[in-house]
PDB file of C-alpha atoms in Angstrom:
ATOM      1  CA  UNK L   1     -23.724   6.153  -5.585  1.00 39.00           C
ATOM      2  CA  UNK L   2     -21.427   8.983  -4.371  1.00 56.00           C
ATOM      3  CA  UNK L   3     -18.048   8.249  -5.959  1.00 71.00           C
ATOM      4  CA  UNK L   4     -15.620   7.590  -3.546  1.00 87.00           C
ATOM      5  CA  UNK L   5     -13.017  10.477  -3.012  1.00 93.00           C
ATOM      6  CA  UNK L   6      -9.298   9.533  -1.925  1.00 96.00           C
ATOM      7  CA  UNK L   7      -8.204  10.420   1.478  1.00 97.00           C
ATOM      8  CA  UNK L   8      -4.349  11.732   1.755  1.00 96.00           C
ATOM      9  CA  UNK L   9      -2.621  11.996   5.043  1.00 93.00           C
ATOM     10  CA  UNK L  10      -0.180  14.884   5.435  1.00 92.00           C
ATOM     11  CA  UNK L  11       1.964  16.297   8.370  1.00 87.00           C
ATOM     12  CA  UNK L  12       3.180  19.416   6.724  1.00 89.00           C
ATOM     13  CA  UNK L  13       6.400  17.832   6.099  1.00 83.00           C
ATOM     14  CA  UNK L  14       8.579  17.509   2.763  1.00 82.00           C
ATOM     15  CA  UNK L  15       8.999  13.780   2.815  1.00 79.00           C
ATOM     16  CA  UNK L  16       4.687  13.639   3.056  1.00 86.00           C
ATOM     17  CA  UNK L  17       4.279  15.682  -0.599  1.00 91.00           C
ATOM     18  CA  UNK L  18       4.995  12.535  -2.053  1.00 93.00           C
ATOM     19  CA  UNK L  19       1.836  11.411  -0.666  1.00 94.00           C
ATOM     20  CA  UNK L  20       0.414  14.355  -1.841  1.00 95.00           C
ATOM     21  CA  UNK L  21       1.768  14.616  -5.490  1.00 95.00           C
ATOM     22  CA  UNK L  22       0.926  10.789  -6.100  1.00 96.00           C
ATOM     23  CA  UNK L  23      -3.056  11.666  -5.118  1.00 95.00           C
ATOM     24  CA  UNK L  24      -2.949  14.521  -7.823  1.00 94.00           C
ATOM     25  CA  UNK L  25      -1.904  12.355 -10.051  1.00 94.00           C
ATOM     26  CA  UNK L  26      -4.441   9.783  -9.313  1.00 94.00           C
ATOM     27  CA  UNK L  27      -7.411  12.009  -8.748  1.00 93.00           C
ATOM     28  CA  UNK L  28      -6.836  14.055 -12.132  1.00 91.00           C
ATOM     29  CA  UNK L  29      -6.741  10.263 -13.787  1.00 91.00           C
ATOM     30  CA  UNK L  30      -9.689   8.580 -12.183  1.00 90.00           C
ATOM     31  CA  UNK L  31     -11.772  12.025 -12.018  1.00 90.00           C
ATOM     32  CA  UNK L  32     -12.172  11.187  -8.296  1.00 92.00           C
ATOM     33  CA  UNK L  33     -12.279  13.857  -5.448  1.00 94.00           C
ATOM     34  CA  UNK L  34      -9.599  14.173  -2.861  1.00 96.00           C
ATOM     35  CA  UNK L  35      -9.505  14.931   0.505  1.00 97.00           C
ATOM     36  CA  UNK L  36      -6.372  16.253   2.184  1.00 97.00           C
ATOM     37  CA  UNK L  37      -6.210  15.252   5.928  1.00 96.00           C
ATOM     38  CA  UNK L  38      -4.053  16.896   9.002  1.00 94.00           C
ATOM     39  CA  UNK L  39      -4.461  15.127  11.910  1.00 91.00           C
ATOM     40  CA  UNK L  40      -4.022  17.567  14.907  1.00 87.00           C
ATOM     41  CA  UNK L  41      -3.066  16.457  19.131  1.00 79.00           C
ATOM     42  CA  UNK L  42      -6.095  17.297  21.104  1.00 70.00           C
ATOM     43  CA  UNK L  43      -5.883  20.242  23.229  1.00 67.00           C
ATOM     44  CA  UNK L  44      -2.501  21.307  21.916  1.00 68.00           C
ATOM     45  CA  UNK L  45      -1.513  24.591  23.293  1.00 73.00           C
ATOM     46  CA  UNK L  46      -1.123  27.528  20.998  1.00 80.00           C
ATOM     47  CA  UNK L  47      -2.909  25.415  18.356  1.00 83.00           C
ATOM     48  CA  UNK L  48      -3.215  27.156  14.554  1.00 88.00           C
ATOM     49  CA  UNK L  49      -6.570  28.493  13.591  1.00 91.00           C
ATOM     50  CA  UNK L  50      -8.025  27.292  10.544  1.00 93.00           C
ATOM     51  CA  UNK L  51      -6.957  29.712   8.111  1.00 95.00           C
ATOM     52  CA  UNK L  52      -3.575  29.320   9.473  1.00 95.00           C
ATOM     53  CA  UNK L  53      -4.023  25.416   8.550  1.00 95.00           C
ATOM     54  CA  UNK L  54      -5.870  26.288   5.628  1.00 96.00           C
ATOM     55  CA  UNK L  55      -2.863  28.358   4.135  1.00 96.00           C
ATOM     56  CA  UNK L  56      -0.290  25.328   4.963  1.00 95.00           C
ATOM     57  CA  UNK L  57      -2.271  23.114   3.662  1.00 96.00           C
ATOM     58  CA  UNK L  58      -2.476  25.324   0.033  1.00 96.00           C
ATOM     59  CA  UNK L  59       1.201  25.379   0.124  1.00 95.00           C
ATOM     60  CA  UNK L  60       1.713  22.077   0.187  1.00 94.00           C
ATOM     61  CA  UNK L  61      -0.899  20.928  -2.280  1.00 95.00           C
ATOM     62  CA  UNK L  62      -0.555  23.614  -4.476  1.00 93.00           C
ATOM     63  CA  UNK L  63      -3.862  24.233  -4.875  1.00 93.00           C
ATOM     64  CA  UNK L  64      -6.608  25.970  -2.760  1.00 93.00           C
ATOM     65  CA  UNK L  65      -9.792  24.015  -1.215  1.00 94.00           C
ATOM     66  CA  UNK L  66     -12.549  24.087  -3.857  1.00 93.00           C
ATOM     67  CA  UNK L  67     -10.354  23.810  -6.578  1.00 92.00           C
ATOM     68  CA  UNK L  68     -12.167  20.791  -9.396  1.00 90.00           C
ATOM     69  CA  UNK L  69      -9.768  18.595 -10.953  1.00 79.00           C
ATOM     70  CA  UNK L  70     -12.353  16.632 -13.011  1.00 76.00           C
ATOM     71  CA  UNK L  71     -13.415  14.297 -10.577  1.00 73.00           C
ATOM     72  CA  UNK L  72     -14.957  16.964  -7.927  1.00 81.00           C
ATOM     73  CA  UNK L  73     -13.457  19.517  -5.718  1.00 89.00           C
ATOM     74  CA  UNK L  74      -9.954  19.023  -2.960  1.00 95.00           C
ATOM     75  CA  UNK L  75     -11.353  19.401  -0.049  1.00 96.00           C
ATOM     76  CA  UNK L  76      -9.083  20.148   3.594  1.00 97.00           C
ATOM     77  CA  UNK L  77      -9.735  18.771   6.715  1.00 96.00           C
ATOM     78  CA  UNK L  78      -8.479  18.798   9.802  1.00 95.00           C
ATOM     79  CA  UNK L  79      -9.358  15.753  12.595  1.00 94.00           C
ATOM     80  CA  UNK L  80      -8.411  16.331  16.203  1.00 90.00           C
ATOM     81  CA  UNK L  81      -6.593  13.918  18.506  1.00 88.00           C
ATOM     82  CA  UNK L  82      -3.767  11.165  18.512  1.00 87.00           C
ATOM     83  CA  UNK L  83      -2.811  11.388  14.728  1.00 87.00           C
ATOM     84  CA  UNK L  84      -3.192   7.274  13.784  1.00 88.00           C
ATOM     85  CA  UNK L  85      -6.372   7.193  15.931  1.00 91.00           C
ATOM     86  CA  UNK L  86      -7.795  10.544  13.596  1.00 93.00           C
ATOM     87  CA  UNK L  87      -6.352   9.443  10.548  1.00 93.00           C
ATOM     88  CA  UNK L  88      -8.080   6.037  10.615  1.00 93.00           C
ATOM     89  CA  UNK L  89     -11.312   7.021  12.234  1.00 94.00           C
ATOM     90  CA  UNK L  90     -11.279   9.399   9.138  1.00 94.00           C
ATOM     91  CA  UNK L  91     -10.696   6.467   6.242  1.00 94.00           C
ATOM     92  CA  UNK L  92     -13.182   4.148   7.830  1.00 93.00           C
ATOM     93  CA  UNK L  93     -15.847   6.427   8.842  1.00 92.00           C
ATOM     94  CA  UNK L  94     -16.268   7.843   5.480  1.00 91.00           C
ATOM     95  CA  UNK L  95     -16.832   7.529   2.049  1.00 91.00           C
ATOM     96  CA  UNK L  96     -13.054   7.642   1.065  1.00 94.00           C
ATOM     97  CA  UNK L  97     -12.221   4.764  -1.269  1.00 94.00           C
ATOM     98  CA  UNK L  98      -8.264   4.170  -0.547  1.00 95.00           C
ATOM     99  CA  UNK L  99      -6.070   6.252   1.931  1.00 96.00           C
ATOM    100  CA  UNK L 100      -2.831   7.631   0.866  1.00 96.00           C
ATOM    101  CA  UNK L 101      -0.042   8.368   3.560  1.00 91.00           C
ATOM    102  CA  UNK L 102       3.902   9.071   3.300  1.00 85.00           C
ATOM    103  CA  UNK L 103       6.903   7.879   5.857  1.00 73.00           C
ATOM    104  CA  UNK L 104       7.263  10.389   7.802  1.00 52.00           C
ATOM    105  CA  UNK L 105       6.924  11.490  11.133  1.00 49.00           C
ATOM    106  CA  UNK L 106       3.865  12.763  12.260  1.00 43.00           C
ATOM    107  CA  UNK L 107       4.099  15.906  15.345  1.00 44.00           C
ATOM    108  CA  UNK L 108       4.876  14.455  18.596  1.00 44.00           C
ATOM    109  CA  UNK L 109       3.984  11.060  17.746  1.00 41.00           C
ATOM    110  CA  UNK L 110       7.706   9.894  18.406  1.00 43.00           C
ATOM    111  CA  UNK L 111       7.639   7.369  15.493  1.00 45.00           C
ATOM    112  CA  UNK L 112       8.397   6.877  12.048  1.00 47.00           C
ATOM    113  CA  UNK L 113       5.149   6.455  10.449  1.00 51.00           C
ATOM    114  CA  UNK L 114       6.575   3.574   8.921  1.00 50.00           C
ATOM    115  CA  UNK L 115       6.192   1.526  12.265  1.00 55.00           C
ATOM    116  CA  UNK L 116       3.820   1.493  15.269  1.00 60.00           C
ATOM    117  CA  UNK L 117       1.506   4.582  13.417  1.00 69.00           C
ATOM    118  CA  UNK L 118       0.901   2.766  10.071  1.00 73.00           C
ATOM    119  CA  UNK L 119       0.868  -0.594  11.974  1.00 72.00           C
ATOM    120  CA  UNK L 120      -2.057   0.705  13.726  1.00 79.00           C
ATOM    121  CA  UNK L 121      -3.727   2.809  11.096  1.00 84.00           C
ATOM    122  CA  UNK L 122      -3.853  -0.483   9.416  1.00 80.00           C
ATOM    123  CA  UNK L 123      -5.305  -2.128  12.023  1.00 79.00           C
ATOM    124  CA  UNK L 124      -7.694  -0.183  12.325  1.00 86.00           C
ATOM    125  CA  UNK L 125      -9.389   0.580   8.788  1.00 89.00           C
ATOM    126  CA  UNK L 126     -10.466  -1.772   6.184  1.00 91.00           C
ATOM    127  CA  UNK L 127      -9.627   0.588   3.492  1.00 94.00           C
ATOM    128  CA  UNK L 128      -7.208  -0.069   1.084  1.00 94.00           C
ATOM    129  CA  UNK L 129      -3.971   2.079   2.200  1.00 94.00           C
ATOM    130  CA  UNK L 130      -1.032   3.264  -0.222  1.00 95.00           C
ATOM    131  CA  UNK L 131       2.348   4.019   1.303  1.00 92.00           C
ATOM    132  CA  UNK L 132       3.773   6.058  -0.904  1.00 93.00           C
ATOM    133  CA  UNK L 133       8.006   6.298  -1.186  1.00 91.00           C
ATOM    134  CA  UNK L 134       8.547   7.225  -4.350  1.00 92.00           C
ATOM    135  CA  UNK L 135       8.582  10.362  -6.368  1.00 92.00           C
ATOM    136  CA  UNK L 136       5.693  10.313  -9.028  1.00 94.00           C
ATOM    137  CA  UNK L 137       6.764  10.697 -12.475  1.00 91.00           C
ATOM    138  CA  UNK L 138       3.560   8.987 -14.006  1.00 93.00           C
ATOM    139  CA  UNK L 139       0.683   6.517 -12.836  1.00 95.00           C
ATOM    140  CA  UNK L 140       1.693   3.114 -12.023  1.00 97.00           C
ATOM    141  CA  UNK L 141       2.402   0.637 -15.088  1.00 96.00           C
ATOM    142  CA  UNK L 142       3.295  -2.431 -13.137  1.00 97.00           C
ATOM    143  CA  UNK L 143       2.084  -4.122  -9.704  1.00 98.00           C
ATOM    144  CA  UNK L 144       4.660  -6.556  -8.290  1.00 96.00           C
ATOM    145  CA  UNK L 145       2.518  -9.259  -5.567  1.00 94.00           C
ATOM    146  CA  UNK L 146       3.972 -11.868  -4.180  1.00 89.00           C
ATOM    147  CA  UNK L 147       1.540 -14.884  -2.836  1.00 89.00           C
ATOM    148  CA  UNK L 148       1.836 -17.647  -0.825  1.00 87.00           C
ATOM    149  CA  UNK L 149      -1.269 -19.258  -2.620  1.00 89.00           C
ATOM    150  CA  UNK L 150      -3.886 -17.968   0.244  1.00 87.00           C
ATOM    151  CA  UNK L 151      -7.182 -16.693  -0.138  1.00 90.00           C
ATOM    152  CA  UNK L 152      -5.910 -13.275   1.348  1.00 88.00           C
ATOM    153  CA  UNK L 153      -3.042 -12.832  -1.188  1.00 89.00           C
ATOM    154  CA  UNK L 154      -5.228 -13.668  -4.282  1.00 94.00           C
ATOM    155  CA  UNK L 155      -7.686 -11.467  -3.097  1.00 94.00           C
ATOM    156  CA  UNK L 156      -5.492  -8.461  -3.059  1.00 93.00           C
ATOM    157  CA  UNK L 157      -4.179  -9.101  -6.206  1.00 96.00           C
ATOM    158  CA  UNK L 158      -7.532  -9.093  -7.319  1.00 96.00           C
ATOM    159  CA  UNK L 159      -8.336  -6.240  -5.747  1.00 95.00           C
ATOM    160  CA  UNK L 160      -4.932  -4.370  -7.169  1.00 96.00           C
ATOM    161  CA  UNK L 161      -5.767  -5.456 -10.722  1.00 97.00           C
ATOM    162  CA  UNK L 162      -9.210  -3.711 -10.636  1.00 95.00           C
ATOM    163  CA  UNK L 163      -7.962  -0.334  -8.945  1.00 95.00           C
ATOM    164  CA  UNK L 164      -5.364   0.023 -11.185  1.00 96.00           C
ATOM    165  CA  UNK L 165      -7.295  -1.437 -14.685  1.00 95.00           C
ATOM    166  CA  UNK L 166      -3.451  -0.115 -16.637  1.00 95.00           C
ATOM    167  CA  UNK L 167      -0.785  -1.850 -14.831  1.00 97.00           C
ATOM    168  CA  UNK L 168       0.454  -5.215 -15.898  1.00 97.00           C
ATOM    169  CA  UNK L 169       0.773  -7.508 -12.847  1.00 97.00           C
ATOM    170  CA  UNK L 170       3.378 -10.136 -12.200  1.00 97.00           C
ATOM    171  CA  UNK L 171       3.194 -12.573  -9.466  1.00 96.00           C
ATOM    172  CA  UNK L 172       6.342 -13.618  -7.341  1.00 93.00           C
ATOM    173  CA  UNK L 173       5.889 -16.945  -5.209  1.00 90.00           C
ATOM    174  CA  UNK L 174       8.830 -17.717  -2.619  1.00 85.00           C
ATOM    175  CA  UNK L 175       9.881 -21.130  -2.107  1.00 77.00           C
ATOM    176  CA  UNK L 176      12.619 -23.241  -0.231  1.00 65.00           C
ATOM    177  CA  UNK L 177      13.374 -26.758   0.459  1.00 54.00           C
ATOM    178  CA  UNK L 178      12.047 -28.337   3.741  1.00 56.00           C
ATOM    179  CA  UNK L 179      14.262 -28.871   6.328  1.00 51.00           C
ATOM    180  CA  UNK L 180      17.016 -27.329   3.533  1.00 48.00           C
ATOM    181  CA  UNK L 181      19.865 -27.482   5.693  1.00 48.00           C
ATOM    182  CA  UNK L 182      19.613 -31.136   5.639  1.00 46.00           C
ATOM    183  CA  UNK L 183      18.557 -31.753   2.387  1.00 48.00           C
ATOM    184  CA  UNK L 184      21.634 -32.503  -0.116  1.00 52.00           C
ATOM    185  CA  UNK L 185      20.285 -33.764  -2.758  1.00 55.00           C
ATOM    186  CA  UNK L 186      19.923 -31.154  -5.776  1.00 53.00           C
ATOM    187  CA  UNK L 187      17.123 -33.610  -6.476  1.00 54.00           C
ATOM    188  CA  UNK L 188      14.812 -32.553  -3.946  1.00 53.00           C
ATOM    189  CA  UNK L 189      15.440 -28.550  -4.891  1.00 62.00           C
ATOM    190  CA  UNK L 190      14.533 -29.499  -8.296  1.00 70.00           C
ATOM    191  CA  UNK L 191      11.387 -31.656  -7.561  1.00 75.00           C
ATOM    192  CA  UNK L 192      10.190 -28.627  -4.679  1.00 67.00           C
ATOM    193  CA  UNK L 193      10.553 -25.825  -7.514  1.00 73.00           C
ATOM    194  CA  UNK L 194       8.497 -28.352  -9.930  1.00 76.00           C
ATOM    195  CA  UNK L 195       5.657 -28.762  -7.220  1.00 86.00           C
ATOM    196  CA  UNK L 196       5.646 -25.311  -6.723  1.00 85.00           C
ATOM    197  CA  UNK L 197       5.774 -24.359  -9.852  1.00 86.00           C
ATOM    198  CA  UNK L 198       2.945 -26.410 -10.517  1.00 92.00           C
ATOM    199  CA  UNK L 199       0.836 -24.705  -7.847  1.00 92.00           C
ATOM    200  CA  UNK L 200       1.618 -21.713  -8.961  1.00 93.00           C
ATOM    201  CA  UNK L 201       0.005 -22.084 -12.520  1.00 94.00           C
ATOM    202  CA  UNK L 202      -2.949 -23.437 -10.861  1.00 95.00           C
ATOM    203  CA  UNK L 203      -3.184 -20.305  -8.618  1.00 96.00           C
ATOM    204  CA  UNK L 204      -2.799 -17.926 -11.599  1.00 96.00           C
ATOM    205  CA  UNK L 205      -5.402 -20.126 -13.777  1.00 96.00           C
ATOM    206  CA  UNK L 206      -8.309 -19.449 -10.317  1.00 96.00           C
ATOM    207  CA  UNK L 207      -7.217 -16.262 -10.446  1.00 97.00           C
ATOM    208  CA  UNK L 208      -8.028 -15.469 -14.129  1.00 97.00           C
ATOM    209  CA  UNK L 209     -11.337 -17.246 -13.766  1.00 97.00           C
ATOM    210  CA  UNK L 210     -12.178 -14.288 -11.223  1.00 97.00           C
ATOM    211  CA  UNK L 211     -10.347 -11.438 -13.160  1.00 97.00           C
ATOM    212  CA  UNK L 212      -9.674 -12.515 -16.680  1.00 97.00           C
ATOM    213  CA  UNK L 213      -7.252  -9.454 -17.097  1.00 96.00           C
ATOM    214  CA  UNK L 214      -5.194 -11.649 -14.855  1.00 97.00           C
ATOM    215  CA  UNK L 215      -4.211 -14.461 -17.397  1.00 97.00           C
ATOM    216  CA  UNK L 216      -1.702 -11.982 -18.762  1.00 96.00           C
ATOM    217  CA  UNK L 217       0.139 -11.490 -15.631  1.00 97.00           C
ATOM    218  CA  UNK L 218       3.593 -12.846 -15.596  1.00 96.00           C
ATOM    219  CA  UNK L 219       5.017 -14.972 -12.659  1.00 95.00           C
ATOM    220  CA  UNK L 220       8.409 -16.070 -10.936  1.00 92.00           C
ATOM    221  CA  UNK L 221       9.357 -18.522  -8.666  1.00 90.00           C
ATOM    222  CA  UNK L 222      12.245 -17.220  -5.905  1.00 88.00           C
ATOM    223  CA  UNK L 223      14.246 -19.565  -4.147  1.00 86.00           C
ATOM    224  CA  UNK L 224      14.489 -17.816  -0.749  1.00 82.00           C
ATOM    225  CA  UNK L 225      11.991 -15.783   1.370  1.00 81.00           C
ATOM    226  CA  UNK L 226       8.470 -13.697   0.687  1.00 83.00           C
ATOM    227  CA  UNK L 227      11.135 -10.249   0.391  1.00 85.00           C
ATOM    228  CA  UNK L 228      13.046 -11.850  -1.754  1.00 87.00           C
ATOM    229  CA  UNK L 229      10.765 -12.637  -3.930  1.00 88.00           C
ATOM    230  CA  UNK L 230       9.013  -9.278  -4.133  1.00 91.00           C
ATOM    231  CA  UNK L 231      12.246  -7.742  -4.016  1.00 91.00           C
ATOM    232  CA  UNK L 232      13.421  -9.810  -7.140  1.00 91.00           C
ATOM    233  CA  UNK L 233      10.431  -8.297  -9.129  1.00 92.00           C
ATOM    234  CA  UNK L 234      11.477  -4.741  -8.252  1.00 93.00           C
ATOM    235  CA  UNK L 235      14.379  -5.640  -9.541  1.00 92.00           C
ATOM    236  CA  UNK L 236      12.266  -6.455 -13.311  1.00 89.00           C
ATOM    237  CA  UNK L 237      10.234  -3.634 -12.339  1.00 90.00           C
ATOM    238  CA  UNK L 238      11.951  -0.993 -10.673  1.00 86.00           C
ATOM    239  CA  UNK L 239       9.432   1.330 -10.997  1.00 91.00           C
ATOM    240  CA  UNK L 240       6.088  -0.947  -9.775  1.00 96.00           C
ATOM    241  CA  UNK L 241       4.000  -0.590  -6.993  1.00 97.00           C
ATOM    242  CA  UNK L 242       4.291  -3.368  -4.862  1.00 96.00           C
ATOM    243  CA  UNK L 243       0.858  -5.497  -3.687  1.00 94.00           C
ATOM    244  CA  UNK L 244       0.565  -6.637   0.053  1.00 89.00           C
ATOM    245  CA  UNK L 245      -2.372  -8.094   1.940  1.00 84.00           C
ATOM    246  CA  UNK L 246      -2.921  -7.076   5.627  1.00 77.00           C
ATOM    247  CA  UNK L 247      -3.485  -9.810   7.210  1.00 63.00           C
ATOM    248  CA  UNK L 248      -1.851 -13.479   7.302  1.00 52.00           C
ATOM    249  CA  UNK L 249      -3.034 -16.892   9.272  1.00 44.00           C
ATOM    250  CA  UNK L 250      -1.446 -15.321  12.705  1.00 39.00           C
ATOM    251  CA  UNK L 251      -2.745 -12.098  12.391  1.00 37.00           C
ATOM    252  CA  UNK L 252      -1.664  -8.991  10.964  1.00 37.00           C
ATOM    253  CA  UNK L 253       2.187  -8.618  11.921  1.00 36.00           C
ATOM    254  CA  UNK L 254       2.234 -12.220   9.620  1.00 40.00           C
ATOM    255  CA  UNK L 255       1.523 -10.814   5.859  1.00 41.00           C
ATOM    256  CA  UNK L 256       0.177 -13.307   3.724  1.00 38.00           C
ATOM    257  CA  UNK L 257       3.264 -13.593   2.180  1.00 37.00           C
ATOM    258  CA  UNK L 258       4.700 -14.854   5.139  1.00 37.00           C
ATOM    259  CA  UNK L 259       7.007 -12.503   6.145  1.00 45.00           C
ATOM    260  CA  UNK L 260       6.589  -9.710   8.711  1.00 52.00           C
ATOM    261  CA  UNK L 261       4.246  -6.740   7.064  1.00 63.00           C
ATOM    262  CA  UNK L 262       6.736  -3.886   8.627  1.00 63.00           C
ATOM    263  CA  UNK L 263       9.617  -5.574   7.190  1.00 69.00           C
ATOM    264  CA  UNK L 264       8.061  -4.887   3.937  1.00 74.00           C
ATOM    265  CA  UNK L 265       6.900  -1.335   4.648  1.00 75.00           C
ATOM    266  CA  UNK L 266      10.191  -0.450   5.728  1.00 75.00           C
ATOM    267  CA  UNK L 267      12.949  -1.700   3.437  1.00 82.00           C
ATOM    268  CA  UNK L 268      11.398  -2.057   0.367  1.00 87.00           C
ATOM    269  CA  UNK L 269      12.045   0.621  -1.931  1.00 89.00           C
ATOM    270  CA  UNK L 270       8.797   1.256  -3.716  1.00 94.00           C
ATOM    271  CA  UNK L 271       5.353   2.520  -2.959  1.00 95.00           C
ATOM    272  CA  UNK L 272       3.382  -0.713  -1.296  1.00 94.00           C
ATOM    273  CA  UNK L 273      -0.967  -0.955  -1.524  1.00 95.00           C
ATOM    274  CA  UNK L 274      -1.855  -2.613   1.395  1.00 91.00           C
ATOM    275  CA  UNK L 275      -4.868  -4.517   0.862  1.00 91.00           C
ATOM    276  CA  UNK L 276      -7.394  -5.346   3.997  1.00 86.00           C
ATOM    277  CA  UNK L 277      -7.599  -9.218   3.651  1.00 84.00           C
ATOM    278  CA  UNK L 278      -9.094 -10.122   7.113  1.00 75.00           C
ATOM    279  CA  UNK L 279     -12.031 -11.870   5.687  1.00 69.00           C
ATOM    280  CA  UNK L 280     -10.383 -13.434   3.195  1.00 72.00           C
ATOM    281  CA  UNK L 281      -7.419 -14.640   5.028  1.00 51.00           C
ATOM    282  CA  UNK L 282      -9.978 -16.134   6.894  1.00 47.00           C
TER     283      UNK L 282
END
């Protein structure tokens, strides 16, 4: 089986070497190959040759195309047309194993990539894809997930665990009272967290039956919403990589956290793994 190299989306920009740096660090630890991807506008006037794009694309990695950093050699390449269309077409019509992209805006696309670009690149591939904020000092030690007990968010924490065997995971759940505003009783707070609580370790124990690495992952309950929650593990973990699953029971834009996928993408400050969960969100 051809081991599967990982794909890194760059525009040439400062705020994308994060991307970049973060696959270096990955490839040299997994011994995987890495392919560095520019995405250029079709028929763009003036457009740079390939040794022009060849010699940006060296200054920004740091290293030239060919160059072996265990795993096999970095490759360059260089897709034309609208740069989320290229980029995913790339990811899904290859042998790349997880995509790696940065927030930042990509030529004349007129968006943050944290927004209509990623929304569709996500869309559109069924690739794991790593947003990557964060400057990397070292390979990821913790995964923060947060679950709303669905099929789609225990698979990607599944999935999370196994790419990154290292990390120790801990699993946020969000809950709130029904109908809180009317409830008054600090009874019915206490008897919801119980219940969910309860569900919770049940989760976790189906889990570990499926990944046994998992029955050492910590948990928290959050009283309050699905960022909360996440947000209260960053807080543990300041330095994790945050889980996600792509798609919820309305479709995409829903997580299956429950809260709105974008939301997460943009205001969270950490690096998020977005895992595809369409099947499994059923």
């Amino acid at each position: 089986m051809t081991n599967p190299y990982i794909l890194v989306a760059t525009d040439f920009s400062s705020r994308a070497d994060r991307a970049i740096d973060r696959a270096l660090q990955m490839g040299r630890d997994s011994k995987q190959p890495i392919r560095f991807l520019y995405a250029q506008e079709a028929a763009k006037k003036n457009a740079p040759t390939k040794e022009e794009l060849d010699h940006r694309m060296e200054q920004c990695v740091g290293y030239p195309a060919g160059t072996d950093q265990g795993g096999g050699p970095i490759e360059y390449a260089y897709p034309q047309g609208s740069p989320p269309v290229a980029i995913a077409d790339a990811c899904e019509n290859s042998d790349a194993g997880m995509l790696l992209i940065g927030p930042a805006r990509y030529n004349s696309f007129g968006d943050f990539f944290l927004g209509t670009a990623v929304d569709y690149v996500l869309r559109n591939t069924s690739k794991p894809v790593l947003i990557v904020k964060k400057r990397t000092r070292d390979a990821y030690k913790q995964i923060v997930a947060g679950t709303d007990f669905s099929p789609g968010s225990a698979h990607a924490i599944i999935e999370a665990a196994r790419m990154f065997p290292e990390a120790a995971i801990h699993v946020a759940h969000a809950w709130h009272v029904p109908i809180e505003g009317f409830q008054r009783d600090g009874y019915v707070a206490d008897e919801t967290a119980g219940q969910e609580g309860e569900r919770l370790a049940e989760f976790m124990n189906e889990l570990a039956k499926r990944e046994p690495r998992l029955a050492e992952a910590t948990t928290s309950l959050v009283h309050g919403g699905a960022y909360d929650a996440v947000n209260d593990g960053l807080k543990k973990h300041e330095d994790a990589l945050v889980v996600l699953g792509s798609h919820g029971a309305t479709g995409f834009r829903q997580a299956t956290l429950g809260s709105n996928t974008n939301d997460m993408l943009r205001f969270l400050d950490a690096d998020i793994l977005v895992v595809n969960t369409k099947g499994a969100a059923g």
